[in-house]
Short mmCIF file of C-alpha atoms in Angstrom, two decimals:
data_model
loop_
_atom_site.label_atom_id
_atom_site.label_comp_id
_atom_site.label_asym_id
_atom_site.label_seq_id
_atom_site.Cartn_x
_atom_site.Cartn_y
_atom_site.Cartn_z
CA UNK A 1415 -15.96 14.21 -5.31
CA UNK A 1416 -15.06 17.64 -4.53
CA UNK A 1417 -13.64 19.01 -1.41
CA UNK A 1418 -16.00 21.58 0.03
CA UNK A 1419 -13.79 23.71 2.15
CA UNK A 1420 -16.01 26.21 4.05
CA UNK A 1421 -13.86 28.69 5.43
CA UNK A 1422 -10.33 29.81 3.95
CA UNK A 1423 -8.15 28.82 7.06
CA UNK A 1424 -10.39 26.04 8.09
CA UNK A 1425 -8.88 22.91 6.56
CA UNK A 1426 -9.86 20.41 9.02
CA UNK A 1427 -11.10 17.12 7.86
CA UNK A 1428 -15.03 16.26 8.34
CA UNK A 1429 -15.90 12.60 9.24
CA UNK A 1430 -17.86 11.83 6.30
CA UNK A 1431 -15.20 13.27 4.11
CA UNK A 1432 -12.67 11.14 5.68
CA UNK A 1433 -14.57 8.16 4.84
CA UNK A 1434 -14.97 9.29 1.11
CA UNK A 1435 -11.17 9.95 0.75
CA UNK A 1436 -10.35 6.40 2.42
CA UNK A 1437 -12.98 4.93 -0.18
CA UNK A 1438 -11.32 6.49 -3.02
CA UNK A 1439 -7.89 5.71 -1.59
CA UNK A 1440 -8.51 1.90 -1.20
CA UNK A 1441 -10.27 1.68 -4.58
CA UNK A 1442 -6.94 2.99 -6.23
CA UNK A 1443 -5.11 0.56 -3.71
CA UNK A 1444 -7.09 -2.34 -4.83
CA UNK A 1445 -6.28 -1.42 -8.61
CA UNK A 1446 -2.50 -1.40 -7.98
CA UNK A 1447 -2.48 -4.18 -5.26
CA UNK A 1448 -1.30 -2.11 -2.48
CA UNK A 1449 -3.05 -3.96 0.27
CA UNK A 1450 -5.31 -1.53 2.05
CA UNK A 1451 -8.64 -2.30 3.09
CA UNK A 1452 -11.51 -0.88 5.31
CA UNK A 1453 -12.17 -2.55 8.45
CA UNK A 1454 -15.56 -2.00 10.48
CA UNK A 1455 -16.12 -3.09 13.88
CA UNK A 1456 -19.28 -4.93 14.64
CA UNK A 1457 -21.86 -2.87 16.40
CA UNK A 1458 -19.62 0.46 16.09
CA UNK A 1459 -20.30 3.07 13.39
CA UNK A 1460 -16.69 3.63 13.20
CA UNK A 1461 -14.06 2.10 11.10
CA UNK A 1462 -10.41 2.50 9.72
CA UNK A 1463 -8.24 1.85 6.82
CA UNK A 1464 -5.86 -0.97 7.27
CA UNK A 1465 -2.91 -2.43 5.91
CA UNK A 1466 -0.32 -5.08 6.79
CA UNK A 1467 3.13 -5.61 5.05
CA UNK A 1468 6.15 -7.72 6.00
CA UNK A 1469 9.67 -6.24 5.78
CA UNK A 1470 13.21 -7.57 6.66
CA UNK A 1471 14.85 -5.74 9.26
CA UNK A 1472 17.20 -4.28 6.72
CA UNK A 1473 14.62 -3.01 4.63
CA UNK A 1474 14.03 -5.58 2.22
CA UNK A 1475 11.06 -7.46 1.18
CA UNK A 1476 11.21 -11.29 2.48
CA UNK A 1477 11.78 -13.42 -0.37
CA UNK A 1478 8.80 -15.62 0.18
CA UNK A 1479 6.50 -12.84 -0.22
CA UNK A 1480 8.17 -10.99 -3.05
CA UNK A 1481 6.10 -12.29 -5.96
CA UNK A 1482 2.91 -11.11 -4.70
CA UNK A 1483 1.49 -7.93 -5.73
CA UNK A 1484 -2.45 -8.30 -5.58
CA UNK A 1485 -4.53 -7.50 -2.61
CA UNK A 1486 -6.05 -11.03 -2.37
CA UNK A 1487 -2.35 -12.32 -2.21
CA UNK A 1488 -1.67 -10.06 0.66
CA UNK A 1489 -4.83 -11.43 2.57
CA UNK A 1490 -3.51 -14.90 1.65
CA UNK A 1491 -0.07 -14.03 3.20
CA UNK A 1492 -1.48 -13.13 6.41
CA UNK A 1493 -3.48 -16.19 6.45
CA UNK A 1494 -0.49 -18.19 5.61
CA UNK A 1495 1.38 -16.55 8.74
CA UNK A 1496 -1.48 -17.27 11.17
CA UNK A 1497 -1.84 -20.97 9.93
CA UNK A 1498 2.15 -22.13 10.32
CA UNK A 1499 3.16 -22.58 13.72
CA UNK A 1500 6.23 -21.05 14.89
CA UNK A 1501 8.63 -23.76 13.92
CA UNK A 1502 7.46 -23.93 10.38
CA UNK A 1503 7.80 -20.09 10.04
CA UNK A 1504 11.19 -20.41 11.51
CA UNK A 1505 12.03 -23.02 8.76
CA UNK A 1506 10.97 -20.68 5.96
CA UNK A 1507 13.05 -17.69 6.80
CA UNK A 1508 15.05 -15.98 9.42
CA UNK A 1509 12.27 -15.13 11.65
CA UNK A 1510 14.30 -12.59 13.83
CA UNK A 1511 14.56 -10.58 10.88
CA UNK A 1512 11.26 -10.44 9.36
CA UNK A 1513 8.98 -7.93 10.64
CA UNK A 1514 5.19 -7.41 10.06
CA UNK A 1515 3.87 -4.01 10.29
CA UNK A 1516 0.43 -3.03 10.62
CA UNK A 1517 -0.80 0.38 9.90
CA UNK A 1518 -4.25 1.73 10.73
CA UNK A 1519 -5.61 4.90 9.70
CA UNK A 1520 -8.23 6.34 12.24
CA UNK A 1521 -10.36 9.51 12.27
CA UNK A 1522 -10.00 11.77 15.28
CA UNK A 1523 -13.03 13.67 16.15
CA UNK A 1524 -11.29 15.73 18.79
CA UNK A 1525 -8.60 16.87 16.03
CA UNK A 1526 -10.88 16.45 13.03
CA UNK A 1527 -7.89 14.93 11.27
CA UNK A 1528 -6.82 11.42 10.40
CA UNK A 1529 -4.42 9.64 12.82
CA UNK A 1530 -1.88 6.80 12.00
CA UNK A 1531 -1.56 3.88 14.27
CA UNK A 1532 1.03 1.59 13.78
CA UNK A 1533 2.51 -1.61 15.47
CA UNK A 1534 5.19 -3.89 14.27
CA UNK A 1535 6.12 -7.34 15.57
CA UNK A 1536 8.45 -10.28 14.66
CA UNK A 1537 7.24 -13.40 13.08
CA UNK A 1538 7.28 -14.97 16.53
CA UNK A 1539 5.04 -12.59 17.99
CA UNK A 1540 7.41 -10.36 19.54
CA UNK A 1541 6.58 -6.86 19.37
CA UNK A 1542 9.06 -4.31 18.38
CA UNK A 1543 10.16 -1.83 20.91
CA UNK A 1544 9.97 1.79 19.93
CA UNK A 1545 13.93 2.06 19.44
CA UNK A 1546 13.63 -0.91 17.07
CA UNK A 1547 10.86 1.02 15.04
CA UNK A 1548 12.94 4.10 15.17
CA UNK A 1549 15.73 2.07 13.34
CA UNK A 1550 13.45 1.57 10.60
CA UNK A 1551 12.73 5.39 10.11
CA UNK A 1552 14.29 6.85 7.25
CA UNK A 1553 17.49 8.78 7.77
CA UNK A 1554 16.03 12.14 6.66
CA UNK A 1555 12.85 11.87 8.86
CA UNK A 1556 14.80 11.00 12.08
CA UNK A 1557 15.95 14.56 11.97
CA UNK A 1558 12.77 15.87 11.15
CA UNK A 1559 10.77 13.75 13.39
CA UNK A 1560 12.96 15.49 16.42
CA UNK A 1561 11.99 18.80 14.92
CA UNK A 1562 9.13 18.37 12.75
CA UNK A 1563 5.59 19.79 12.88
CA UNK A 1564 4.44 16.71 14.98
CA UNK A 1565 5.11 15.23 18.24
CA UNK A 1566 7.24 12.34 18.51
CA UNK A 1567 5.82 8.56 18.16
CA UNK A 1568 3.95 7.73 21.46
CA UNK A 1569 2.35 4.57 22.48
CA UNK A 1570 -1.50 4.65 23.07
CA UNK A 1571 -4.40 2.33 23.26
CA UNK A 1572 -6.03 1.71 19.91
CA UNK A 1573 -9.40 3.58 20.42
CA UNK A 1574 -11.19 0.47 18.47
CA UNK A 1575 -9.26 -2.49 19.41
CA UNK A 1576 -8.05 -1.50 22.82
CA UNK A 1577 -4.53 -2.82 22.04
CA UNK A 1578 -1.39 -0.81 22.37
CA UNK A 1579 -0.22 0.87 19.18
CA UNK A 1580 2.33 3.40 18.30
CA UNK A 1581 0.75 6.67 17.07
CA UNK A 1582 2.10 9.71 15.22
CA UNK A 1583 0.21 12.49 17.39
CA UNK A 1584 -2.24 14.45 15.38
CA UNK A 1585 -2.01 17.83 17.01
CA UNK A 1586 -0.06 19.52 14.41
CA UNK A 1587 -1.48 17.67 11.30
CA UNK A 1588 -3.66 20.77 10.21
CA UNK A 1589 -0.30 22.88 10.33
CA UNK A 1590 1.48 20.80 7.53
CA UNK A 1591 -1.86 19.87 5.68
CA UNK A 1592 -2.93 23.71 5.39
CA UNK A 1593 -0.35 24.80 2.88
CA UNK A 1594 -1.37 21.84 0.49
CA UNK A 1595 -4.94 22.35 0.72
CA UNK A 1596 -4.71 26.18 0.53
CA UNK A 1597 -2.94 25.71 -2.81
CA UNK A 1598 -5.33 23.13 -4.29
CA UNK A 1599 -7.87 25.57 -3.29
CA UNK A 1600 -5.95 28.32 -4.94
CA UNK A 1601 -5.39 26.43 -8.16
CA UNK A 1602 -8.90 24.89 -7.98
CA UNK A 1603 -7.46 21.50 -7.86
CA UNK A 1604 -9.08 18.37 -6.38
CA UNK A 1605 -6.69 16.56 -3.95
CA UNK A 1606 -7.57 13.37 -1.61
CA UNK A 1607 -6.86 14.53 1.76
CA UNK A 1608 -5.82 11.01 3.10
CA UNK A 1609 -3.48 10.47 -0.04
CA UNK A 1610 -1.64 13.83 0.59
CA UNK A 1611 -1.62 13.29 4.44
CA UNK A 1612 -0.35 9.62 4.26
CA UNK A 1613 2.38 10.47 1.61
CA UNK A 1614 3.58 12.98 4.18
CA UNK A 1615 3.48 10.98 7.28
CA UNK A 1616 3.82 7.51 6.07
CA UNK A 1617 7.45 7.26 5.35
CA UNK A 1618 8.13 9.10 8.88
CA UNK A 1619 7.13 5.47 10.05
CA UNK A 1620 8.33 3.30 7.20
CA UNK A 1621 5.43 3.30 5.14
CA UNK A 1622 6.13 4.43 1.59
CA UNK A 1623 3.21 5.12 -0.81
CA UNK A 1624 3.97 4.14 -4.44
CA UNK A 1625 3.92 6.83 -6.92
CA UNK A 1626 0.83 5.75 -8.54
CA UNK A 1627 -1.26 7.54 -5.89
CA UNK A 1628 0.22 10.61 -7.15
CA UNK A 1629 -1.15 10.01 -10.76
CA UNK A 1630 -4.47 9.26 -9.45
CA UNK A 1631 -4.92 12.63 -8.27
CA UNK A 1632 -3.61 13.96 -11.66
CA UNK A 1633 -6.23 12.00 -13.66
CA UNK A 1634 -8.95 13.30 -11.36
CA UNK A 1635 -7.66 16.80 -12.21
CA UNK A 1636 -7.54 16.14 -15.84
CA UNK A 1637 -11.01 14.78 -15.82
CA UNK A 1638 -12.29 18.33 -14.00
CA UNK A 1639 -10.50 20.47 -16.55
CA UNK B 394 20.70 6.65 -3.47
CA UNK B 395 22.65 9.26 -5.23
CA UNK B 396 25.10 10.82 -3.01
CA UNK B 397 25.56 14.50 -2.42
CA UNK B 398 28.66 15.57 -4.08
CA UNK B 399 30.87 18.49 -2.95
CA UNK B 400 30.35 20.63 -5.84
CA UNK B 401 26.70 21.80 -6.38
CA UNK B 402 24.59 18.90 -7.32
CA UNK B 403 22.25 20.77 -9.61
CA UNK B 404 23.20 23.06 -12.29
CA UNK B 405 21.56 26.40 -12.73
CA UNK B 406 20.85 27.24 -16.59
CA UNK B 407 19.63 30.55 -17.81
CA UNK B 408 16.34 31.32 -19.51
CA UNK B 409 13.68 30.36 -16.88
CA UNK B 410 10.13 30.65 -17.88
CA UNK B 411 9.59 33.29 -15.29
CA UNK B 412 6.18 31.91 -14.19
CA UNK B 413 5.84 32.65 -10.66
CA UNK B 414 2.58 32.74 -8.78
CA UNK B 415 4.18 35.08 -5.91
CA UNK B 416 1.34 35.48 -3.57
CA UNK B 417 2.16 36.26 0.01
CA UNK B 418 -0.54 34.78 2.07
CA UNK B 419 -0.71 35.36 5.85
CA UNK B 420 0.61 32.52 8.23
CA UNK B 421 3.71 30.92 8.41
CA UNK B 422 3.31 28.32 5.46
CA UNK B 423 4.73 28.80 1.84
CA UNK B 424 4.50 26.82 -1.27
CA UNK B 425 6.56 26.79 -4.09
CA UNK B 426 6.25 24.90 -7.47
CA UNK B 427 8.74 23.09 -9.40
CA UNK B 428 7.92 21.88 -12.80
CA UNK B 429 10.33 19.44 -14.63
CA UNK B 430 10.31 20.10 -18.38
CA UNK B 431 11.09 17.25 -20.98
CA UNK B 432 14.65 17.80 -22.36
CA UNK B 433 13.33 18.49 -25.78
CA UNK B 434 11.85 21.73 -24.27
CA UNK B 435 14.10 23.64 -26.67
CA UNK B 436 15.91 25.61 -23.87
CA UNK B 437 19.71 25.40 -24.07
CA UNK B 438 21.16 23.78 -21.39
CA UNK B 439 24.02 25.82 -21.03
CA UNK B 440 26.69 24.02 -19.07
CA UNK B 441 26.41 20.35 -20.08
CA UNK B 442 27.40 18.63 -23.26
CA UNK B 443 24.64 17.49 -25.44
CA UNK B 444 24.73 13.60 -24.51
CA UNK B 445 24.29 14.32 -21.00
CA UNK B 446 20.86 15.97 -21.40
CA UNK B 447 19.14 12.42 -21.54
CA UNK B 448 20.45 11.79 -18.28
CA UNK B 449 19.12 15.04 -16.86
CA UNK B 450 15.88 16.68 -16.36
CA UNK B 451 15.04 20.38 -16.22
CA UNK B 452 13.30 21.48 -12.83
CA UNK B 453 11.42 24.79 -12.97
CA UNK B 454 10.99 26.30 -9.57
CA UNK B 455 8.20 28.65 -8.88
CA UNK B 456 7.84 30.54 -5.61
CA UNK B 457 4.73 30.83 -4.16
CA UNK B 458 3.83 32.25 -0.72
CA UNK B 459 6.36 32.74 1.73
CA UNK B 460 8.99 30.53 0.03
CA UNK B 461 12.22 32.66 -0.58
CA UNK B 462 12.55 33.77 -4.16
CA UNK B 463 15.28 31.96 -5.88
CA UNK B 464 16.99 33.90 -8.48
CA UNK B 465 17.75 31.08 -10.44
CA UNK B 466 14.48 29.28 -11.19
CA UNK B 467 15.51 26.79 -13.84
CA UNK B 468 17.55 23.95 -12.59
CA UNK B 469 19.08 20.83 -14.33
CA UNK B 470 18.98 17.93 -12.10
CA UNK B 471 20.25 14.32 -12.72
CA UNK B 472 17.71 11.58 -13.23
CA UNK B 473 19.17 9.96 -10.37
CA UNK B 474 18.97 12.49 -7.80
CA UNK B 475 16.65 11.55 -5.00
CA UNK B 476 13.91 13.67 -3.52
CA UNK B 477 16.06 13.63 -0.38
CA UNK B 478 19.06 15.01 -2.24
CA UNK B 479 17.05 17.54 -3.65
CA UNK B 480 15.49 18.41 -0.39
CA UNK B 481 18.94 18.90 1.30
CA UNK B 482 20.32 21.03 -1.86
CA UNK B 483 17.41 23.44 -1.55
CA UNK B 484 17.39 23.89 2.16
CA UNK B 485 21.21 24.69 1.93
CA UNK B 486 20.41 26.88 -1.15
CA UNK B 487 17.52 28.84 0.57
CA UNK B 488 19.75 28.80 4.03
CA UNK B 489 16.59 27.19 5.84
CA UNK B 490 17.20 27.17 9.60
CA UNK B 491 17.10 23.35 11.05
CA UNK B 492 13.79 23.91 12.56
CA UNK B 493 12.18 24.94 8.98
CA UNK B 494 10.66 21.91 7.10
CA UNK B 495 10.99 21.74 3.51
CA UNK B 496 8.38 19.29 1.61
CA UNK B 497 8.23 18.40 -1.90
CA UNK B 498 4.90 17.58 -3.67
CA UNK B 499 4.29 15.83 -6.81
CA UNK B 500 1.18 17.29 -8.65
CA UNK B 501 0.96 19.70 -5.76
CA UNK B 502 -0.63 17.12 -3.47
CA UNK B 503 1.42 14.03 -3.00
CA UNK B 504 4.73 13.84 -1.14
CA UNK B 505 7.15 11.16 -2.93
CA UNK B 506 9.27 9.15 -0.67
CA UNK B 507 12.76 10.47 -0.04
CA UNK B 508 14.35 7.54 -1.96
CA UNK B 509 12.37 8.16 -5.18
CA UNK B 510 14.61 9.22 -8.05
CA UNK B 511 13.80 12.88 -9.49
CA UNK B 512 13.90 11.27 -13.31
CA UNK B 513 10.83 8.92 -12.34
CA UNK B 514 8.90 12.10 -11.55
CA UNK B 515 9.30 13.32 -15.04
CA UNK B 516 5.96 14.02 -16.08
CA UNK B 517 4.44 15.58 -13.03
CA UNK B 518 4.75 18.94 -11.07
CA UNK B 519 6.83 19.27 -8.01
CA UNK B 520 5.81 21.50 -5.25
CA UNK B 521 8.14 22.69 -2.70
CA UNK B 522 6.45 23.83 0.57
CA UNK B 523 8.36 25.38 3.07
CA UNK B 524 6.58 25.05 6.36
CA UNK B 525 8.08 27.55 8.73
CA UNK B 526 7.83 26.07 12.26
#
């Protein structure tokens, strides 16, 4: 699937292309067991990309979940977490230290770019405060977040779920995406907008994409040559 | 994660390929390209003894767009150098302002996480993007 960039300076992401890029991204995620899936809302034409992962407060993966690498296991893990009651979960690991992160990629029609929504809670259900989430932000991004081409993290109502989520504001997304897209156009390379975008914004909020996604892009370009 | 040493963490070496797409588009964004070359490329490593070459990779920087042109284009980087370390070094080297952002991309499209070691990016292209805000 090729990007059809209409005007030279217009690198906004059109909604159908958003869905196509998400589909390609999810396909690769399934191949490597990275846990992303598409969620639709009943009676709504909209949908979003979603991933849940568990992490210790100090950044390590809890040992109970360490062996799992497949997407189906990811769903099982979520299932396990829901099936256990609080006392059982407390018996398995230090619950105050295990954090459940949830990331959603939605489309913003007003900005014509994807937007990253996320929330985090401890296994006992207590949501993390923004300060606690901030602690999980990689050091180099903390400085960058304060000065970068995106506004700070804010809390907003999820447009489809109606629940409070943290959001990386999209108003400057085009600013940092434009050079990447311009370069890909110049070099006649296909790129997946979602892969590029998420690789840039994800680490800012503790979401790292495996390097495998970069190779996916490379393979597509090799086929094109 | 590799620590930033007091001396220059990257070693320059001579004989860069000199491939630079030095376009200067309008607008405040710039893209540079860095390509790691395999150690067997044939270019002599001027400053390190031979047994260290397996621990280092060659990185070629291409200045594209508004990225300040680096006189030394070819660098030798330890495999264990992280992306963050590379970004910090280049920001200092290019004397970027605190408000200026530097992004590094692999295959010109994917930003590796800051803890990623440069040695694992061996076979791909690094792109440096300087976003002037």
